[in-house]
Short mmCIF file of C-alpha atoms in Angstrom, two decimals:
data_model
loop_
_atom_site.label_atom_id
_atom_site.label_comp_id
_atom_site.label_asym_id
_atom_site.label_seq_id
_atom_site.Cartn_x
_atom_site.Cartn_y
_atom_site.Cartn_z
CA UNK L 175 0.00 0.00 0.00
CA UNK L 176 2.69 2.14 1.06
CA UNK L 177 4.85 1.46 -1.92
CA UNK L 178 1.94 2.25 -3.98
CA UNK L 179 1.01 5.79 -2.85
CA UNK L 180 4.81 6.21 -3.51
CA UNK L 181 4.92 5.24 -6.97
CA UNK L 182 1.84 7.69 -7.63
CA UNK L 183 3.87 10.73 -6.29
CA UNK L 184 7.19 9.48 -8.23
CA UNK L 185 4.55 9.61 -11.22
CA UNK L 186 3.46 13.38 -10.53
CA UNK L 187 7.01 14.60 -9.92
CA UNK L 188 7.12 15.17 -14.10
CA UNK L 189 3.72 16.36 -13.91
CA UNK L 190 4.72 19.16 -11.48
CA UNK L 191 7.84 20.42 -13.26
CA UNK L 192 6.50 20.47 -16.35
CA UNK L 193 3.65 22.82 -14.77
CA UNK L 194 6.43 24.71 -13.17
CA UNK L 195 8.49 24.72 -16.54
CA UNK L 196 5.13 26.11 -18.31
CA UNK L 197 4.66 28.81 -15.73
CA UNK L 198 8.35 29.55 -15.44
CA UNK L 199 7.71 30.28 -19.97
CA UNK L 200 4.67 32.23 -19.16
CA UNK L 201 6.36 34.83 -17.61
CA UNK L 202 6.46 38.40 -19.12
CA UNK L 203 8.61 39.25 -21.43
CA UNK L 204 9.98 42.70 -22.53
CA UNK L 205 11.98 43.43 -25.84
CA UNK L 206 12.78 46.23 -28.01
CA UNK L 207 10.36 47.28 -30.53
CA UNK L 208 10.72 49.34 -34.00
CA UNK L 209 9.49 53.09 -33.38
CA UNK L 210 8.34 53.44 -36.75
CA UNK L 211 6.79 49.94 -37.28
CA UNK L 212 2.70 49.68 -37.57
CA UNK L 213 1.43 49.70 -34.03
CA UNK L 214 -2.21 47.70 -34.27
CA UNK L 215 -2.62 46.70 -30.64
CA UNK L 216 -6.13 48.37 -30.42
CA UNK L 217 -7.87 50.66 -32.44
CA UNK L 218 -7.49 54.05 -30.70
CA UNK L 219 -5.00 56.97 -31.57
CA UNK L 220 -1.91 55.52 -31.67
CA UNK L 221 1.71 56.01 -32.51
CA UNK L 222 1.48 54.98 -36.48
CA UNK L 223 -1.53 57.10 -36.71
CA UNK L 224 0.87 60.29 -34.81
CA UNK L 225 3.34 59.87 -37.11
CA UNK L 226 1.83 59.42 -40.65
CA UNK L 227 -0.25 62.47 -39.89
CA UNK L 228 3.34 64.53 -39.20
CA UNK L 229 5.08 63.12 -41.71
CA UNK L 230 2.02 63.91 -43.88
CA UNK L 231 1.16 67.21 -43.16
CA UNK L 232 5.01 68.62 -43.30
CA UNK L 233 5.53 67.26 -46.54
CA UNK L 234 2.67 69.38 -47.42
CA UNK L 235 3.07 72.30 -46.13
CA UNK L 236 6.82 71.59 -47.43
CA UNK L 237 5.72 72.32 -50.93
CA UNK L 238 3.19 75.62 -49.66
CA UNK L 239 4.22 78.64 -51.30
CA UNK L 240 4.83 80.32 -48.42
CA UNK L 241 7.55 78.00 -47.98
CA UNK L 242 8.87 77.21 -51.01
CA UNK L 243 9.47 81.23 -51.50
CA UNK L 244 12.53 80.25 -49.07
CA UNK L 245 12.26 83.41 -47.10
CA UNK L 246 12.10 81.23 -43.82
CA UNK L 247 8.44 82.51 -42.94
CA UNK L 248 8.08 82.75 -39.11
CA UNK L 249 5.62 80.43 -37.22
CA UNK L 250 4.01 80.00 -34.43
CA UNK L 251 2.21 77.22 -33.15
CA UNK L 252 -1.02 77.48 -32.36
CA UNK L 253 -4.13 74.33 -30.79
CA UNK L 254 -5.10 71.49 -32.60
CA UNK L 255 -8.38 71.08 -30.73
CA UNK L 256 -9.12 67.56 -29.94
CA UNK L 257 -12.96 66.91 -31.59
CA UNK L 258 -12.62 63.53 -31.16
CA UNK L 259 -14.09 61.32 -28.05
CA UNK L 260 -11.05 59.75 -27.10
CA UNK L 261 -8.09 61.46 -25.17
CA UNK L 262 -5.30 62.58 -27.57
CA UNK L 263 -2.12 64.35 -27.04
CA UNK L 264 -2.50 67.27 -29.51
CA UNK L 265 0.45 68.94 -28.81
CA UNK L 266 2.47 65.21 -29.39
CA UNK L 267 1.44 66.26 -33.13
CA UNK L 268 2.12 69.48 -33.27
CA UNK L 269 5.41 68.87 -31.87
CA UNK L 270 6.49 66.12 -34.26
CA UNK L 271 5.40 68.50 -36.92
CA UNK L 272 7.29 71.47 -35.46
CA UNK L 273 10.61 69.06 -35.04
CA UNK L 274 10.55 68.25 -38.50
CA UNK L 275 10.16 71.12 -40.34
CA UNK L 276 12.69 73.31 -38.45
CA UNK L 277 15.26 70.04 -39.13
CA UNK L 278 13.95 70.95 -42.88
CA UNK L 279 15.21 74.36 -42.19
CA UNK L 280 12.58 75.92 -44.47
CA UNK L 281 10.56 77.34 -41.58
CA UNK L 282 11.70 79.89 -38.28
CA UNK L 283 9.71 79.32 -35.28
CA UNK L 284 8.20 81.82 -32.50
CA UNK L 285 7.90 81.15 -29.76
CA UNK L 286 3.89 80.20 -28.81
CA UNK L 287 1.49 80.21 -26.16
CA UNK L 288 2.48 77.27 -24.30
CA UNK L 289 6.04 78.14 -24.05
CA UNK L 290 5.30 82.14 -23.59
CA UNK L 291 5.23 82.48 -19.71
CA UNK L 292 8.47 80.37 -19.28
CA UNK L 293 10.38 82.49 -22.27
CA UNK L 294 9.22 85.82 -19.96
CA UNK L 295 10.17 84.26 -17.23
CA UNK L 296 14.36 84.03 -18.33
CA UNK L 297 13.97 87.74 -19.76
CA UNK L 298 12.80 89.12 -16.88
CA UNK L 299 15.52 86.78 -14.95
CA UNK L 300 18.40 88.18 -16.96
CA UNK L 301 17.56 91.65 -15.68
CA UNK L 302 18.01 90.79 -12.55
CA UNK L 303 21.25 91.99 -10.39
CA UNK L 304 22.88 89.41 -10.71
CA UNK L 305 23.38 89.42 -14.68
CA UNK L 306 26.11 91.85 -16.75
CA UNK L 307 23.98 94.23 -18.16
CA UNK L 308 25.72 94.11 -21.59
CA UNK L 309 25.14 90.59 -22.23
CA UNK L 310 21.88 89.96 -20.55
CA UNK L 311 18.85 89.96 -23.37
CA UNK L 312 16.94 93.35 -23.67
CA UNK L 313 13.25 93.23 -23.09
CA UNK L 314 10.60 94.22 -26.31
CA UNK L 315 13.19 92.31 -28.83
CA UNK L 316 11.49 88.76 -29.46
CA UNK L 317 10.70 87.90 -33.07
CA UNK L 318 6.52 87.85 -33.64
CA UNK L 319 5.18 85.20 -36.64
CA UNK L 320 4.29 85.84 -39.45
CA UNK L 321 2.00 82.93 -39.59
CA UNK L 322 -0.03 80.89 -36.97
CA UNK L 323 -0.27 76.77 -37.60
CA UNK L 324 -3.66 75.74 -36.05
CA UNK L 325 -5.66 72.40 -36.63
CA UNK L 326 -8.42 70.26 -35.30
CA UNK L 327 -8.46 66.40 -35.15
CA UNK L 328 -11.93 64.97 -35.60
CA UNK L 329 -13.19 61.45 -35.68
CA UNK L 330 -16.34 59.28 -36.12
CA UNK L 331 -16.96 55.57 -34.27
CA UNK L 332 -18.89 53.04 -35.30
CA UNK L 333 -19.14 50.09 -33.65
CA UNK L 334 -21.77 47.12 -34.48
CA UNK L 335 -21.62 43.82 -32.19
CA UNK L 336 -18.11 42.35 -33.71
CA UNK L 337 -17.10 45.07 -36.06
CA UNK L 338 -15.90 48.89 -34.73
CA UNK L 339 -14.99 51.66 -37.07
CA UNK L 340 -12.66 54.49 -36.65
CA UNK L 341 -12.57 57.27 -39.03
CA UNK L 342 -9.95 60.28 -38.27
CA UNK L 343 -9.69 63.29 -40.06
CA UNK L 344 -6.47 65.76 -39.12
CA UNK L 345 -6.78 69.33 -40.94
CA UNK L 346 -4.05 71.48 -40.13
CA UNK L 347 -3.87 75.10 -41.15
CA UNK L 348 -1.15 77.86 -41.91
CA UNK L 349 -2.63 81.10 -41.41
CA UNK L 350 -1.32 84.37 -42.40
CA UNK L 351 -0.97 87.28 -39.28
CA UNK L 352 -0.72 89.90 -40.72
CA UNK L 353 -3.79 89.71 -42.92
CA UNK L 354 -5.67 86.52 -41.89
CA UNK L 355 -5.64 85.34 -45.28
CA UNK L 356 -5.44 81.35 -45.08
CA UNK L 357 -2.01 80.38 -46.83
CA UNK L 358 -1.90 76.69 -46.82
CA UNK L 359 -4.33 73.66 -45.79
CA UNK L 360 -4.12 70.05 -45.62
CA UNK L 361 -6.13 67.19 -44.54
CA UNK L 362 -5.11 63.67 -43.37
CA UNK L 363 -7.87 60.47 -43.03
CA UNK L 364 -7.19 57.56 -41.15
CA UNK L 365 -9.69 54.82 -41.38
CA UNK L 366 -8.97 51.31 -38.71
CA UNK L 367 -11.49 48.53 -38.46
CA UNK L 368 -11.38 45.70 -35.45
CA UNK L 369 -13.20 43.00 -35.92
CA UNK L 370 -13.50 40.33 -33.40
CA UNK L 371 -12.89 36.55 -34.12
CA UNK P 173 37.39 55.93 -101.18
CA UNK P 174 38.72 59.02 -98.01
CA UNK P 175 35.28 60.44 -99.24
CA UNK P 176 33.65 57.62 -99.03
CA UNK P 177 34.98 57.10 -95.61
CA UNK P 178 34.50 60.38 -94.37
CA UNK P 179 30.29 60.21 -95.75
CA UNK P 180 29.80 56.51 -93.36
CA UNK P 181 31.79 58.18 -90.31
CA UNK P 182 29.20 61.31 -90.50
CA UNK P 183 26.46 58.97 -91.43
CA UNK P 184 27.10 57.06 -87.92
CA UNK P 185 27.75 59.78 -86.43
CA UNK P 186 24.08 61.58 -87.44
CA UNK P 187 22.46 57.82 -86.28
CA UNK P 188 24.58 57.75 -83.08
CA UNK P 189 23.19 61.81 -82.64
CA UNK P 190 19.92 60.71 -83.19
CA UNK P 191 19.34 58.07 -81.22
CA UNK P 192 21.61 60.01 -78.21
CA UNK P 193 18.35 62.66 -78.23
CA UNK P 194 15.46 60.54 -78.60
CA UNK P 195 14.87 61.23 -74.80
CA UNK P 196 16.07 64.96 -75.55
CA UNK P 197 13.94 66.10 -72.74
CA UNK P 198 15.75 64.02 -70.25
CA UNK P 199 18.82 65.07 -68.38
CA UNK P 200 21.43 62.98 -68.23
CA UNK P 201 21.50 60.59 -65.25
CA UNK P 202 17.89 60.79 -64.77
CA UNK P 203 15.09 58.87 -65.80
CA UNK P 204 11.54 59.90 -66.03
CA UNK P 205 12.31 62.57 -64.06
CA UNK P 206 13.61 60.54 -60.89
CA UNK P 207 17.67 60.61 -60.33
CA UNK P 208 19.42 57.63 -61.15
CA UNK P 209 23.15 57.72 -59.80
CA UNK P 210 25.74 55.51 -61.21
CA UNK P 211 23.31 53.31 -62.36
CA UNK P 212 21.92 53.10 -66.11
CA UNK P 213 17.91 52.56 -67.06
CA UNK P 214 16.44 52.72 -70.19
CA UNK P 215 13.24 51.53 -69.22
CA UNK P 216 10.69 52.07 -67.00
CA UNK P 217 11.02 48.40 -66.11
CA UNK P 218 14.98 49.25 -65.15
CA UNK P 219 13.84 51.88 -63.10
CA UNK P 220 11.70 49.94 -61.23
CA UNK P 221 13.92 47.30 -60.46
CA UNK P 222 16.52 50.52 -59.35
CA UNK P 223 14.24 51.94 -57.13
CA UNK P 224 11.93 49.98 -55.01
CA UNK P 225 12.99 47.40 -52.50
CA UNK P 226 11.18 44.67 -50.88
CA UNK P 227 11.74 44.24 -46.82
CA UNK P 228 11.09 41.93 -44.39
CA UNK P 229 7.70 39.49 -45.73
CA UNK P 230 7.26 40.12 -49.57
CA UNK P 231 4.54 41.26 -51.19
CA UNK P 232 3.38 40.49 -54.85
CA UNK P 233 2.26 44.09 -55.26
CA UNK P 234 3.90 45.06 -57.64
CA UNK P 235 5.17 48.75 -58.73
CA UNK P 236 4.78 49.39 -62.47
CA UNK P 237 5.41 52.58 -63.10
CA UNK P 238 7.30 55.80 -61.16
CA UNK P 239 7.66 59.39 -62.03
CA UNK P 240 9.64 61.86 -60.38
CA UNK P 241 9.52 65.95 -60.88
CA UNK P 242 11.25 69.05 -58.71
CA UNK P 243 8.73 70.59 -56.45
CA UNK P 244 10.94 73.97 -55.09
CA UNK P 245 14.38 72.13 -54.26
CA UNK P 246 12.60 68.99 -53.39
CA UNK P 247 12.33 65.76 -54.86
CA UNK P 248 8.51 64.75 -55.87
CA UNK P 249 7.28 61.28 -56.27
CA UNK P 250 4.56 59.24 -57.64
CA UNK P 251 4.71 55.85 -57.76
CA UNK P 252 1.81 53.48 -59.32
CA UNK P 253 1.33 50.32 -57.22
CA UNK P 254 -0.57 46.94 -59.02
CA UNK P 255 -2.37 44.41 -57.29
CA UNK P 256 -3.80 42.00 -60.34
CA UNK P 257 -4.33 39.27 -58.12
CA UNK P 258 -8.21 38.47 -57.27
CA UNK P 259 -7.70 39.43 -53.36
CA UNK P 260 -7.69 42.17 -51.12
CA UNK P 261 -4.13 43.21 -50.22
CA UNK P 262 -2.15 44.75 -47.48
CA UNK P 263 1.11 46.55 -47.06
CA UNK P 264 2.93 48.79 -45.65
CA UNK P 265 5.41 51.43 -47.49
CA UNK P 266 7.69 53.99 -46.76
CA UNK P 267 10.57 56.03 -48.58
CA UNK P 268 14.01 55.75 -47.47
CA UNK P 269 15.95 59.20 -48.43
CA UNK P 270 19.59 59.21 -50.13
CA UNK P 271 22.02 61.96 -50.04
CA UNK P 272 24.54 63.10 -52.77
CA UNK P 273 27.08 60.86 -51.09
CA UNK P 274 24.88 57.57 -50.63
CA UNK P 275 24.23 58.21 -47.27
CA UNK P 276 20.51 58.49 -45.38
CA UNK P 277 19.85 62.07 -45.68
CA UNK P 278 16.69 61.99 -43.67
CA UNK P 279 15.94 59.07 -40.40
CA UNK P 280 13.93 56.34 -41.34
CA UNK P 281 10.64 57.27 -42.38
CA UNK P 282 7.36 55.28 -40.67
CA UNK P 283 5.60 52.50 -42.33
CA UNK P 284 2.62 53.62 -43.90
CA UNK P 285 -0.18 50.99 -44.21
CA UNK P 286 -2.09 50.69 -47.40
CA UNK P 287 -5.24 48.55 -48.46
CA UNK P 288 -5.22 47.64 -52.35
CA UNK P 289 -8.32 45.78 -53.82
CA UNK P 290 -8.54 43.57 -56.02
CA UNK P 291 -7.16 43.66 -59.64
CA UNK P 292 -6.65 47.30 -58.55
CA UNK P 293 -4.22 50.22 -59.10
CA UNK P 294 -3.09 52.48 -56.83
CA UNK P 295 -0.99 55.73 -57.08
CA UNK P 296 1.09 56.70 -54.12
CA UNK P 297 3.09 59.93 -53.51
CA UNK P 298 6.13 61.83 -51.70
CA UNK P 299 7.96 64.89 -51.43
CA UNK P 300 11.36 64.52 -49.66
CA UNK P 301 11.54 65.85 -46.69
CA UNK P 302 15.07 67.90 -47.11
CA UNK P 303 17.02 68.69 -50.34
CA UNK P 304 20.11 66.61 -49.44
CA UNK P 305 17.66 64.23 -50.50
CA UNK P 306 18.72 63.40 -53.88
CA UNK P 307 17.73 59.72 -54.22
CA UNK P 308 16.01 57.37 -52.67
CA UNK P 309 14.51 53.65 -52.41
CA UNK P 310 10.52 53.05 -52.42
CA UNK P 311 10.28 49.77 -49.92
CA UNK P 312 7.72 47.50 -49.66
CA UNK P 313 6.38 44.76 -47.20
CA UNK P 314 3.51 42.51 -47.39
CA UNK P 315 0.69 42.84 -44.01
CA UNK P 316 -0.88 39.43 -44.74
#
């Protein structure tokens, strides 16, 4: 009997290290991925959809008169307003755009809004005591645009029991300061469908 | 007979001329439009075969025809894309951008995802993003 009830728990013994060698496998794993591959974990705003609407929209504007004039027009960036019921990081966008059209070195950029209190902030420093008085950067001589970049990001869902649809539409827009005449406009559509099963 | 001579060296000459300029619009070391290096194309097959690239899982979209023109300093693009087979395909493309001395003259670009139907063609398009850019490679990779 004894001998018995042994030889059943001599015949688990495999049984229980090959459990332990399955969980040991299932254990996370982390590894480098490509930055620039197609990202189609789920549906929402995600990084392929960030940077083919860049990449689209400075190529664009690239070829804008305004640009191509090569007089290194002065911009500012302005909101893309988020229309879209998800949360997206507008400024990711504009940012990526910003980065590569001033590597392009066809376009001069202002500083904007979101940067405007910080920028004060180091003038104002630099007249303090503490600065030589030669050196230290003069009040009333930053560069204004000439032109303001502003967009909106839109999108429309549609979602059935096994089957959801997600349309995105990017416009982004180069306006002219000086006399609000629109100089350049662009659009970018994204269209992803999951379906489940 | 030096007269003679002289008549067949002009006459090959003339034929030589003439053939030289049957492209006359072209310039030299370009072909429809899009730069061609060191290499030689006198096709639009050639040209093809020059320019795109397949990576990673190949595709049997195939490109058929490619155009190139100056937009500004930049380099403009369009490229026709064929799918003659009876199913829905995917891939993914991208443009990879080559300097006067062979080198990347931009970072790698991201892979743009494309649906082509069936017995479909499709005509896709870039502007380089710099003008260092003065070549480049079209790549492609199947999404099945």
């Amino acid at each position: 009997m004894i001998d018995s009830n042994r030889t059943r728990r001599l015949a688990l013994l495999p049984l229980l290290a090959a459990v332990a060698l399955a969980a040991g496998c299932a254990q996370e794993q982390t590894r480098y991925g490509d930055a620039r591959g197609i990202e189609t974990v789920t549906n929402q705003f995600g990084s392929t959809d960030l940077q083919m609407i860049a990449e689209s929209m400075t190529r664009s504007m690239l070829q804008a008169p305004v640009i191509i004039s090569g007089n290194l027009p002065i911009v500012t960036v302005q909101e893309v307003r988020n229309k879209t019921s998800e949360y997206i990081d507008t400024r990711a966008i504009t940012d990526t755009i910003r980065a590569e059209l001033q590597k392009g070195g066809k376009v001069r950029f202002a500083v904007d809004q979101a940067a405007m209190k910080q920028q004060i902030e180091e003038v104002q420093r630099q007249q303090g005591e503490f600065f030589d008085k030669e050196q230290a950067t003069e009040k009333g001589k930053m560069v204004g645009a000439q032109y303001r970049m502003e967009g909106n990001i839109t999108s429309i869902v549609k979602q059935v029991k096994d089957v959801k649809d997600v349309y995105y539409k990017f416009n982004l827009q180069l306006w002219n300061i000086r006399n609000g005449l629109l100089e350049w406009s662009d659009e970018k559509e994204i269209r992803k469908t999951t379906t489940k099963g | 007979m030096n007269r003679t001579g002289t008549i067949v060296a002009l006459l090959a000459a003339a034929l030589a001329a003439g053939c030289a300029t049957k492209k006359g619009f072209e310039k030299p070391g370009f072909a429809y439009g899009c730069p061609l290096g060191d290499a030689k194309a006198s096709s639009m097959d050639d040209l093809v075969r020059l320019k795109v690239v397949s990576e990673g899982k190949r595709t049997t979209i195939l490109a058929t025809e490619m155009r190139c023109t100056m937009t500004g300093d930049l380099l403009r693009i369009d490229a026709n894309l064929n799918n003659d087979s009876s199913r829905v395909k995917r891939i993914a493309y991208k443009f990879r951008w080559i300097d006067r001395e062979g080198m990347r003259a931009w970072e790698e670009e991201v892979w743009k995802p494309l649906l082509m139907y069936e017995s479909s063609n499709l005509t896709i398009n870039a502007v380089s993003p710099t003008n260092k850019a003065v070549d480049f490679r079209l790549l492609l990779m199947s999404q099945e």
